[in-house]
Amino acid sequence: MRLIPLIAAAVMMTVPLVSACGPQGAGNTTEPVAAVPVDEPVMPPDAPPQEEVASPDTPPPTGSGAPDPTAPAAMPVVPIGTGCAAEIGDAAAAALVKRCIAVSPATRPPCNVANECALIQGEIDRSCAQYGPKETRPSQCVG
């Protein structure tokens, strides 16, 4: 209960400060304010590396041929006719992927026919191994 008078006193003290910032009448003239140079922000020496953001007007940098370590990793290009579908056929690969999706708790599991069958089966095995001995495993874990 003692907090309310304290808050009221704090508000009362800020009202004159806020009202002093506004215009005081029609006789006031405003003088132009000189531009103040703004320095670039300085990062502390122990700050983690920051990503540079290029403006839309800035052309892309011409590289030295070395990969940019800050660039996001590109998705690998999978040649047509490779992956699990090429190994065991489209129907069997689709069935394996369906099992993988059904049992995997991962947010981005490797359940894709473009991946190798061993990778997909490994995700199924890893997911099914998470069940305890007294827990009921899904039917997709058997087979």
mmCIF file of C-alpha atoms in Angstrom:
data_model
loop_
_atom_site.group_PDB
_atom_site.id
_atom_site.type_symbol
_atom_site.label_atom_id
_atom_site.label_comp_id
_atom_site.label_asym_id
_atom_site.label_seq_id
_atom_site.Cartn_x
_atom_site.Cartn_y
_atom_site.Cartn_z
ATOM 1 C CA MET A 1 0.000 0.000 0.000
ATOM 2 C CA ARG A 2 2.950 2.342 0.518
ATOM 3 C CA LEU A 3 3.881 1.887 -3.130
ATOM 4 C CA ILE A 4 0.925 3.886 -4.513
ATOM 5 C CA PRO A 5 1.961 7.221 -2.910
ATOM 6 C CA LEU A 6 5.505 6.686 -4.188
ATOM 7 C CA ILE A 7 4.294 6.118 -7.739
ATOM 8 C CA ALA A 8 2.025 9.166 -7.544
ATOM 9 C CA ALA A 9 4.934 11.308 -6.319
ATOM 10 C CA ALA A 10 7.137 10.082 -9.168
ATOM 11 C CA VAL A 11 4.468 10.933 -11.733
ATOM 12 C CA MET A 12 3.940 14.380 -10.227
ATOM 13 C CA MET A 13 7.672 15.109 -10.429
ATOM 14 C CA THR A 14 7.899 14.147 -14.130
ATOM 15 C CA VAL A 15 4.941 16.287 -15.276
ATOM 16 C CA PRO A 16 6.858 19.626 -15.036
ATOM 17 C CA LEU A 17 9.798 18.078 -16.875
ATOM 18 C CA VAL A 18 7.645 16.837 -19.731
ATOM 19 C CA SER A 19 5.695 20.076 -20.050
ATOM 20 C CA ALA A 20 8.943 22.076 -20.128
ATOM 21 C CA CYS A 21 9.882 20.293 -23.365
ATOM 22 C CA GLY A 22 6.946 21.661 -25.360
ATOM 23 C CA PRO A 23 6.437 25.110 -26.875
ATOM 24 C CA GLN A 24 5.786 27.898 -24.325
ATOM 25 C CA GLY A 25 3.614 30.142 -26.479
ATOM 26 C CA ALA A 26 3.373 31.917 -29.806
ATOM 27 C CA GLY A 27 6.394 34.146 -29.124
ATOM 28 C CA ASN A 28 8.875 31.282 -29.214
ATOM 29 C CA THR A 29 11.013 30.982 -32.290
ATOM 30 C CA THR A 30 12.858 27.873 -33.088
ATOM 31 C CA GLU A 31 16.418 28.149 -34.198
ATOM 32 C CA PRO A 32 17.939 25.565 -36.526
ATOM 33 C CA VAL A 33 19.937 22.951 -34.739
ATOM 34 C CA ALA A 34 23.346 22.129 -36.136
ATOM 35 C CA ALA A 35 23.773 18.578 -37.357
ATOM 36 C CA VAL A 36 25.774 16.486 -34.931
ATOM 37 C CA PRO A 37 27.998 13.855 -36.564
ATOM 38 C CA VAL A 38 27.134 10.355 -35.468
ATOM 39 C CA ASP A 39 29.991 7.944 -34.957
ATOM 40 C CA GLU A 40 29.700 4.363 -36.073
ATOM 41 C CA PRO A 41 28.815 2.063 -33.185
ATOM 42 C CA VAL A 42 31.829 0.538 -31.501
ATOM 43 C CA MET A 43 31.602 -3.096 -30.524
ATOM 44 C CA PRO A 44 33.203 -4.222 -27.274
ATOM 45 C CA PRO A 45 36.343 -6.325 -27.789
ATOM 46 C CA ASP A 46 34.680 -9.419 -26.309
ATOM 47 C CA ALA A 47 31.548 -9.177 -28.500
ATOM 48 C CA PRO A 48 30.789 -12.149 -30.784
ATOM 49 C CA PRO A 49 31.175 -11.604 -34.544
ATOM 50 C CA GLN A 50 28.259 -9.779 -36.138
ATOM 51 C CA GLU A 51 26.759 -10.284 -39.573
ATOM 52 C CA GLU A 52 27.295 -7.398 -41.976
ATOM 53 C CA VAL A 53 24.119 -6.125 -43.624
ATOM 54 C CA ALA A 54 24.607 -4.631 -47.069
ATOM 55 C CA SER A 55 22.362 -1.859 -48.294
ATOM 56 C CA PRO A 56 20.254 -2.499 -51.417
ATOM 57 C CA ASP A 57 22.420 0.006 -53.315
ATOM 58 C CA THR A 58 25.637 -1.862 -52.563
ATOM 59 C CA PRO A 59 26.695 -4.259 -55.341
ATOM 60 C CA PRO A 60 27.680 -7.764 -54.266
ATOM 61 C CA PRO A 61 31.365 -8.029 -53.402
ATOM 62 C CA THR A 62 33.682 -9.553 -55.931
ATOM 63 C CA GLY A 63 35.338 -12.414 -54.145
ATOM 64 C CA SER A 64 38.811 -13.806 -54.344
ATOM 65 C CA GLY A 65 37.430 -17.223 -55.147
ATOM 66 C CA ALA A 66 37.577 -18.344 -51.518
ATOM 67 C CA PRO A 67 34.230 -19.295 -49.962
ATOM 68 C CA ASP A 68 32.751 -16.736 -47.608
ATOM 69 C CA PRO A 69 32.748 -18.286 -44.109
ATOM 70 C CA THR A 70 29.821 -16.068 -43.051
ATOM 71 C CA ALA A 71 27.589 -17.086 -45.985
ATOM 72 C CA PRO A 72 24.833 -19.606 -45.234
ATOM 73 C CA ALA A 73 25.599 -23.132 -46.366
ATOM 74 C CA ALA A 74 24.119 -23.994 -49.733
ATOM 75 C CA MET A 75 21.860 -27.005 -50.033
ATOM 76 C CA PRO A 76 23.722 -29.842 -51.714
ATOM 77 C CA VAL A 77 22.662 -30.589 -55.248
ATOM 78 C CA VAL A 78 21.562 -34.194 -55.579
ATOM 79 C CA PRO A 79 21.951 -35.525 -59.102
ATOM 80 C CA ILE A 80 18.896 -37.191 -60.610
ATOM 81 C CA GLY A 81 19.031 -40.955 -60.322
ATOM 82 C CA THR A 82 20.852 -40.987 -56.986
ATOM 83 C CA GLY A 83 19.645 -41.392 -53.457
ATOM 84 C CA CYS A 84 17.439 -44.033 -51.948
ATOM 85 C CA ALA A 85 14.998 -44.083 -54.877
ATOM 86 C CA ALA A 86 17.859 -45.007 -57.218
ATOM 87 C CA GLU A 87 19.114 -47.662 -54.780
ATOM 88 C CA ILE A 88 15.907 -49.582 -54.080
ATOM 89 C CA GLY A 89 13.294 -48.102 -56.410
ATOM 90 C CA ASP A 90 10.646 -45.431 -56.045
ATOM 91 C CA ALA A 91 7.980 -47.487 -54.236
ATOM 92 C CA ALA A 92 10.338 -49.026 -51.656
ATOM 93 C CA ALA A 93 12.038 -45.645 -51.049
ATOM 94 C CA ALA A 94 8.665 -43.965 -50.557
ATOM 95 C CA ALA A 95 7.684 -46.643 -48.012
ATOM 96 C CA LEU A 96 10.987 -46.172 -46.148
ATOM 97 C CA VAL A 97 10.483 -42.387 -46.072
ATOM 98 C CA LYS A 98 6.923 -42.844 -44.800
ATOM 99 C CA ARG A 99 8.209 -45.044 -41.932
ATOM 100 C CA CYS A 100 10.925 -42.507 -41.161
ATOM 101 C CA ILE A 101 8.492 -39.590 -40.959
ATOM 102 C CA ALA A 102 6.140 -41.617 -38.752
ATOM 103 C CA VAL A 103 8.749 -42.407 -36.083
ATOM 104 C CA SER A 104 11.190 -39.479 -36.181
ATOM 105 C CA PRO A 105 10.797 -36.804 -33.476
ATOM 106 C CA ALA A 106 13.296 -34.533 -35.275
ATOM 107 C CA THR A 107 12.075 -31.184 -36.558
ATOM 108 C CA ARG A 108 14.027 -31.647 -39.809
ATOM 109 C CA PRO A 109 14.613 -35.378 -40.167
ATOM 110 C CA PRO A 110 16.560 -36.783 -43.131
ATOM 111 C CA CYS A 111 13.425 -38.567 -44.348
ATOM 112 C CA ASN A 112 13.750 -37.799 -48.050
ATOM 113 C CA VAL A 113 14.064 -40.110 -51.049
ATOM 114 C CA ALA A 114 16.987 -37.988 -52.302
ATOM 115 C CA ASN A 115 19.046 -39.099 -49.274
ATOM 116 C CA GLU A 116 20.814 -42.428 -49.096
ATOM 117 C CA CYS A 117 18.757 -45.337 -47.788
ATOM 118 C CA ALA A 118 21.290 -45.925 -45.007
ATOM 119 C CA LEU A 119 20.753 -42.383 -43.716
ATOM 120 C CA ILE A 120 16.969 -42.795 -43.712
ATOM 121 C CA GLN A 121 17.200 -46.232 -42.042
ATOM 122 C CA GLY A 122 19.633 -44.781 -39.502
ATOM 123 C CA GLU A 123 17.057 -42.144 -38.529
ATOM 124 C CA ILE A 124 14.414 -44.854 -38.124
ATOM 125 C CA ASP A 125 16.781 -46.930 -35.963
ATOM 126 C CA ARG A 126 17.792 -43.881 -33.866
ATOM 127 C CA SER A 127 14.170 -42.857 -33.338
ATOM 128 C CA CYS A 128 13.000 -46.341 -32.424
ATOM 129 C CA ALA A 129 15.917 -46.807 -29.996
ATOM 130 C CA GLN A 130 14.590 -43.919 -27.890
ATOM 131 C CA TYR A 131 11.715 -46.055 -26.630
ATOM 132 C CA GLY A 132 12.262 -47.724 -23.289
ATOM 133 C CA PRO A 133 12.024 -51.490 -22.755
ATOM 134 C CA LYS A 134 8.512 -51.248 -21.266
ATOM 135 C CA GLU A 135 7.197 -48.694 -23.776
ATOM 136 C CA THR A 136 5.151 -49.715 -26.781
ATOM 137 C CA ARG A 137 6.988 -48.973 -30.004
ATOM 138 C CA PRO A 138 5.106 -47.877 -33.109
ATOM 139 C CA SER A 139 4.493 -50.514 -35.717
ATOM 140 C CA GLN A 140 6.848 -48.626 -38.063
ATOM 141 C CA CYS A 141 9.778 -49.604 -35.796
ATOM 142 C CA VAL A 142 9.307 -53.245 -36.741
ATOM 143 C CA GLY A 143 10.176 -54.126 -40.266
#
